[in-house]
Amino acid sequence: AGYSATWQMIQDKYPSRAPRNLGNAGYFGDARAHISTPVQEMAYNAEGLSLDFYRELNASWNDVKRYFADLDSVEKSRLRFCTETNLMDPVEMALYAEMTGDSDGVVSEGESVVAKCWENHFWYAPACRQSSSCWLYITGGSGWSLVEFMQ
Protein backbone atom coordinates (compact mmCIF):
# COMPACT_ATOMS: atom_id res chain seq x y z
CA ALA A 1 0.00 0.00 0.00
CA GLY A 2 1.11 3.55 -0.64
CA TYR A 3 1.81 6.31 1.85
CA SER A 4 -1.85 7.31 2.25
CA ALA A 5 -2.90 3.77 3.13
CA THR A 6 -0.02 3.42 5.61
CA TRP A 7 -0.92 6.75 7.24
CA GLN A 8 -4.53 5.66 7.61
CA MET A 9 -3.53 2.25 9.02
CA ILE A 10 -1.43 3.96 11.70
CA GLN A 11 -4.29 6.34 12.50
CA ASP A 12 -6.73 3.44 12.85
CA LYS A 13 -4.45 1.03 14.71
CA TYR A 14 -2.78 3.48 17.12
CA PRO A 15 -5.21 6.41 17.52
CA SER A 16 -3.77 7.65 20.83
CA ARG A 17 -0.15 7.61 19.59
CA ALA A 18 -0.54 8.30 15.88
CA PRO A 19 0.99 11.50 14.53
CA ARG A 20 -1.39 14.33 13.77
CA ASN A 21 -1.30 16.42 10.64
CA LEU A 22 -0.91 19.97 11.93
CA GLY A 23 -0.92 21.54 8.47
CA ASN A 24 2.02 22.99 6.59
CA ALA A 25 4.80 25.24 7.77
CA GLY A 26 4.12 27.86 5.12
CA TYR A 27 5.73 25.89 2.31
CA PHE A 28 5.31 22.51 0.67
CA GLY A 29 8.10 19.98 0.50
CA ASP A 30 8.77 16.46 -0.61
CA ALA A 31 11.31 13.73 -0.02
CA ARG A 32 14.55 14.00 -1.94
CA ALA A 33 17.50 11.83 -2.82
CA HIS A 34 20.82 12.42 -1.11
CA ILE A 35 24.04 12.37 -3.06
CA SER A 36 27.05 12.63 -0.77
CA THR A 37 29.13 15.79 -0.79
CA PRO A 38 32.33 14.01 -1.90
CA VAL A 39 30.53 12.57 -4.94
CA GLN A 40 29.02 15.96 -5.78
CA GLU A 41 32.41 17.65 -5.43
CA MET A 42 34.11 15.04 -7.61
CA ALA A 43 31.60 15.58 -10.44
CA TYR A 44 31.75 19.36 -10.09
CA ASN A 45 35.55 19.53 -10.02
CA ALA A 46 35.92 17.12 -12.95
CA GLU A 47 33.16 18.38 -15.27
CA GLY A 48 31.32 21.25 -13.63
CA LEU A 49 28.31 18.99 -13.02
CA SER A 50 26.09 19.98 -10.14
CA LEU A 51 24.55 16.67 -9.11
CA ASP A 52 22.23 18.39 -6.64
CA PHE A 53 20.10 19.52 -9.59
CA TYR A 54 17.99 16.76 -11.14
CA ARG A 55 18.51 17.85 -14.73
CA GLU A 56 22.22 17.21 -14.44
CA LEU A 57 21.38 13.53 -13.80
CA ASN A 58 19.82 13.07 -17.25
CA ALA A 59 21.84 10.28 -18.89
CA SER A 60 20.95 11.65 -22.34
CA TRP A 61 22.96 14.79 -21.62
CA ASN A 62 25.65 13.77 -19.12
CA ASP A 63 27.60 10.63 -18.33
CA VAL A 64 27.09 10.67 -14.56
CA LYS A 65 27.27 6.89 -14.21
CA ARG A 66 31.01 7.09 -13.46
CA TYR A 67 30.23 8.80 -10.13
CA PHE A 68 27.95 6.05 -8.83
CA ALA A 69 28.27 2.38 -7.89
CA ASP A 70 28.10 -0.07 -10.76
CA LEU A 71 25.27 -2.61 -10.70
CA ASP A 72 27.76 -5.49 -10.61
CA SER A 73 29.38 -4.10 -7.45
CA VAL A 74 26.16 -4.24 -5.44
CA GLU A 75 25.75 -7.14 -3.05
CA LYS A 76 22.25 -8.11 -4.13
CA SER A 77 21.74 -10.38 -1.11
CA ARG A 78 21.50 -7.19 0.97
CA LEU A 79 18.65 -5.80 -1.13
CA ARG A 80 14.94 -6.47 -0.85
CA PHE A 81 13.25 -8.39 -3.61
CA CYS A 82 10.91 -6.37 -5.79
CA THR A 83 8.03 -8.38 -4.37
CA GLU A 84 8.75 -6.80 -0.96
CA THR A 85 8.64 -3.20 -2.18
CA ASN A 86 6.30 -0.49 -3.43
CA LEU A 87 6.97 -1.79 -6.95
CA MET A 88 4.21 -4.30 -6.21
CA ASP A 89 1.68 -1.66 -5.12
CA PRO A 90 -1.07 -2.08 -7.73
CA VAL A 91 -2.57 1.36 -7.10
CA GLU A 92 0.74 3.21 -7.46
CA MET A 93 1.87 1.15 -10.45
CA ALA A 94 -1.44 1.52 -12.30
CA LEU A 95 -1.20 5.28 -11.77
CA TYR A 96 2.43 5.25 -12.95
CA ALA A 97 1.48 3.34 -16.12
CA GLU A 98 -1.48 5.62 -16.80
CA MET A 99 0.49 8.85 -16.26
CA THR A 100 3.59 7.83 -18.23
CA GLY A 101 2.25 5.39 -20.82
CA ASP A 102 5.17 3.09 -19.94
CA SER A 103 3.50 -0.25 -20.60
CA ASP A 104 6.88 -2.02 -20.85
CA GLY A 105 7.78 -1.07 -17.27
CA VAL A 106 4.78 -2.82 -15.74
CA VAL A 107 3.07 -6.20 -15.99
CA SER A 108 -0.56 -7.07 -15.50
CA GLU A 109 -1.26 -9.82 -12.99
CA GLY A 110 -4.97 -10.47 -13.28
CA GLU A 111 -6.70 -7.21 -12.44
CA SER A 112 -3.55 -5.73 -10.85
CA VAL A 113 -0.69 -3.83 -12.40
CA VAL A 114 2.77 -4.16 -10.82
CA ALA A 115 6.24 -3.05 -11.86
CA LYS A 116 8.35 -5.24 -14.10
CA CYS A 117 11.53 -6.25 -12.29
CA TRP A 118 14.87 -7.40 -13.59
CA GLU A 119 17.13 -9.71 -11.60
CA ASN A 120 14.41 -9.79 -8.89
CA HIS A 121 15.68 -6.51 -7.43
CA PHE A 122 15.67 -3.77 -10.04
CA TRP A 123 13.27 -1.70 -12.10
CA TYR A 124 14.76 0.05 -15.11
CA ALA A 125 13.57 3.43 -16.38
CA PRO A 126 12.48 3.46 -20.04
CA ALA A 127 15.70 5.09 -21.26
CA CYS A 128 17.80 2.60 -19.28
CA ARG A 129 16.23 -0.49 -20.79
CA GLN A 130 18.16 0.11 -24.00
CA SER A 131 21.25 1.89 -22.69
CA SER A 132 24.10 1.13 -20.34
CA SER A 133 24.68 4.80 -19.49
CA CYS A 134 22.24 4.90 -16.58
CA TRP A 135 23.18 4.99 -12.93
CA LEU A 136 22.00 3.01 -9.94
CA TYR A 137 19.56 4.52 -7.43
CA ILE A 138 18.94 2.59 -4.21
CA THR A 139 16.31 3.70 -1.74
CA GLY A 140 15.45 2.48 1.74
CA GLY A 141 12.54 0.78 3.43
CA SER A 142 9.95 -0.58 1.08
CA GLY A 143 10.94 1.91 -1.59
CA TRP A 144 10.85 5.42 -0.14
CA SER A 145 10.08 7.98 -2.85
CA LEU A 146 10.37 5.23 -5.43
CA VAL A 147 7.29 6.25 -7.41
CA GLU A 148 8.42 9.88 -7.57
CA PHE A 149 11.80 8.84 -8.94
CA MET A 150 10.27 6.47 -11.47
CA GLN A 151 8.73 9.47 -13.18
Tab-separated table of C-alpha atoms in Angstrom:
chain	number	residue	atom	x	y	z
A	1	ALA	CA	0.000	0.000	0.000
A	2	GLY	CA	1.112	3.551	-0.640
A	3	TYR	CA	1.805	6.307	1.853
A	4	SER	CA	-1.855	7.310	2.254
A	5	ALA	CA	-2.899	3.768	3.134
A	6	THR	CA	-0.021	3.419	5.613
A	7	TRP	CA	-0.916	6.746	7.235
A	8	GLN	CA	-4.533	5.657	7.610
A	9	MET	CA	-3.532	2.251	9.015
A	10	ILE	CA	-1.431	3.965	11.704
A	11	GLN	CA	-4.291	6.345	12.498
A	12	ASP	CA	-6.725	3.438	12.852
A	13	LYS	CA	-4.455	1.026	14.713
A	14	TYR	CA	-2.781	3.483	17.116
A	15	PRO	CA	-5.214	6.406	17.524
A	16	SER	CA	-3.770	7.646	20.828
A	17	ARG	CA	-0.149	7.608	19.591
A	18	ALA	CA	-0.544	8.301	15.875
A	19	PRO	CA	0.986	11.503	14.528
A	20	ARG	CA	-1.395	14.331	13.767
A	21	ASN	CA	-1.295	16.425	10.636
A	22	LEU	CA	-0.909	19.974	11.926
A	23	GLY	CA	-0.920	21.543	8.471
A	24	ASN	CA	2.024	22.986	6.590
A	25	ALA	CA	4.799	25.240	7.772
A	26	GLY	CA	4.115	27.863	5.118
A	27	TYR	CA	5.727	25.893	2.308
A	28	PHE	CA	5.306	22.515	0.672
A	29	GLY	CA	8.103	19.981	0.497
A	30	ASP	CA	8.769	16.461	-0.612
A	31	ALA	CA	11.310	13.725	-0.020
A	32	ARG	CA	14.550	14.002	-1.935
A	33	ALA	CA	17.502	11.831	-2.820
A	34	HIS	CA	20.822	12.419	-1.113
A	35	ILE	CA	24.036	12.374	-3.061
A	36	SER	CA	27.047	12.632	-0.774
A	37	THR	CA	29.127	15.792	-0.789
A	38	PRO	CA	32.334	14.005	-1.898
A	39	VAL	CA	30.535	12.573	-4.943
A	40	GLN	CA	29.020	15.962	-5.781
A	41	GLU	CA	32.412	17.655	-5.435
A	42	MET	CA	34.114	15.044	-7.612
A	43	ALA	CA	31.595	15.583	-10.438
A	44	TYR	CA	31.746	19.360	-10.087
A	45	ASN	CA	35.546	19.530	-10.019
A	46	ALA	CA	35.920	17.117	-12.954
A	47	GLU	CA	33.164	18.377	-15.265
A	48	GLY	CA	31.320	21.250	-13.634
A	49	LEU	CA	28.309	18.989	-13.023
A	50	SER	CA	26.089	19.983	-10.139
A	51	LEU	CA	24.547	16.665	-9.108
A	52	ASP	CA	22.227	18.388	-6.640
A	53	PHE	CA	20.101	19.519	-9.590
A	54	TYR	CA	17.993	16.759	-11.135
A	55	ARG	CA	18.506	17.854	-14.733
A	56	GLU	CA	22.225	17.205	-14.439
A	57	LEU	CA	21.378	13.531	-13.796
A	58	ASN	CA	19.822	13.071	-17.252
A	59	ALA	CA	21.835	10.282	-18.885
A	60	SER	CA	20.951	11.654	-22.342
A	61	TRP	CA	22.962	14.795	-21.618
A	62	ASN	CA	25.645	13.774	-19.119
A	63	ASP	CA	27.597	10.635	-18.330
A	64	VAL	CA	27.093	10.674	-14.561
A	65	LYS	CA	27.274	6.894	-14.214
A	66	ARG	CA	31.007	7.088	-13.459
A	67	TYR	CA	30.230	8.800	-10.127
A	68	PHE	CA	27.947	6.053	-8.834
A	69	ALA	CA	28.272	2.383	-7.892
A	70	ASP	CA	28.103	-0.071	-10.762
A	71	LEU	CA	25.274	-2.610	-10.701
A	72	ASP	CA	27.755	-5.488	-10.612
A	73	SER	CA	29.383	-4.099	-7.450
A	74	VAL	CA	26.159	-4.237	-5.441
A	75	GLU	CA	25.747	-7.143	-3.047
A	76	LYS	CA	22.254	-8.115	-4.130
A	77	SER	CA	21.745	-10.384	-1.109
A	78	ARG	CA	21.498	-7.193	0.969
A	79	LEU	CA	18.646	-5.800	-1.132
A	80	ARG	CA	14.942	-6.473	-0.853
A	81	PHE	CA	13.249	-8.391	-3.608
A	82	CYS	CA	10.906	-6.365	-5.795
A	83	THR	CA	8.032	-8.381	-4.368
A	84	GLU	CA	8.751	-6.798	-0.957
A	85	THR	CA	8.640	-3.203	-2.179
A	86	ASN	CA	6.304	-0.493	-3.433
A	87	LEU	CA	6.968	-1.788	-6.948
A	88	MET	CA	4.213	-4.297	-6.213
A	89	ASP	CA	1.675	-1.663	-5.117
A	90	PRO	CA	-1.068	-2.078	-7.735
A	91	VAL	CA	-2.568	1.364	-7.095
A	92	GLU	CA	0.739	3.212	-7.456
A	93	MET	CA	1.873	1.152	-10.452
A	94	ALA	CA	-1.437	1.517	-12.297
A	95	LEU	CA	-1.199	5.277	-11.768
A	96	TYR	CA	2.432	5.250	-12.954
A	97	ALA	CA	1.476	3.339	-16.117
A	98	GLU	CA	-1.481	5.621	-16.795
A	99	MET	CA	0.486	8.847	-16.263
A	100	THR	CA	3.593	7.833	-18.234
A	101	GLY	CA	2.255	5.390	-20.824
A	102	ASP	CA	5.171	3.094	-19.939
A	103	SER	CA	3.504	-0.247	-20.596
A	104	ASP	CA	6.883	-2.016	-20.853
A	105	GLY	CA	7.776	-1.073	-17.269
A	106	VAL	CA	4.778	-2.823	-15.744
A	107	VAL	CA	3.072	-6.198	-15.987
A	108	SER	CA	-0.558	-7.072	-15.495
A	109	GLU	CA	-1.263	-9.817	-12.992
A	110	GLY	CA	-4.966	-10.466	-13.283
A	111	GLU	CA	-6.702	-7.209	-12.442
A	112	SER	CA	-3.554	-5.732	-10.855
A	113	VAL	CA	-0.687	-3.830	-12.399
A	114	VAL	CA	2.772	-4.164	-10.824
A	115	ALA	CA	6.239	-3.052	-11.860
A	116	LYS	CA	8.348	-5.243	-14.095
A	117	CYS	CA	11.532	-6.247	-12.288
A	118	TRP	CA	14.865	-7.402	-13.595
A	119	GLU	CA	17.125	-9.713	-11.601
A	120	ASN	CA	14.408	-9.794	-8.889
A	121	HIS	CA	15.684	-6.506	-7.426
A	122	PHE	CA	15.666	-3.773	-10.039
A	123	TRP	CA	13.275	-1.696	-12.102
A	124	TYR	CA	14.762	0.055	-15.114
A	125	ALA	CA	13.572	3.427	-16.380
A	126	PRO	CA	12.476	3.459	-20.045
A	127	ALA	CA	15.699	5.090	-21.259
A	128	CYS	CA	17.805	2.599	-19.278
A	129	ARG	CA	16.228	-0.488	-20.791
A	130	GLN	CA	18.160	0.111	-24.001
A	131	SER	CA	21.248	1.891	-22.692
A	132	SER	CA	24.100	1.130	-20.343
A	133	SER	CA	24.676	4.801	-19.491
A	134	CYS	CA	22.240	4.895	-16.582
A	135	TRP	CA	23.183	4.990	-12.929
A	136	LEU	CA	22.004	3.014	-9.938
A	137	TYR	CA	19.565	4.525	-7.434
A	138	ILE	CA	18.940	2.593	-4.215
A	139	THR	CA	16.312	3.698	-1.742
A	140	GLY	CA	15.455	2.477	1.736
A	141	GLY	CA	12.541	0.784	3.434
A	142	SER	CA	9.950	-0.576	1.084
A	143	GLY	CA	10.941	1.913	-1.590
A	144	TRP	CA	10.854	5.423	-0.137
A	145	SER	CA	10.084	7.982	-2.854
A	146	LEU	CA	10.365	5.228	-5.432
A	147	VAL	CA	7.287	6.247	-7.407
A	148	GLU	CA	8.417	9.880	-7.573
A	149	PHE	CA	11.804	8.839	-8.935
A	150	MET	CA	10.272	6.473	-11.475
A	151	GLN	CA	8.726	9.475	-13.177
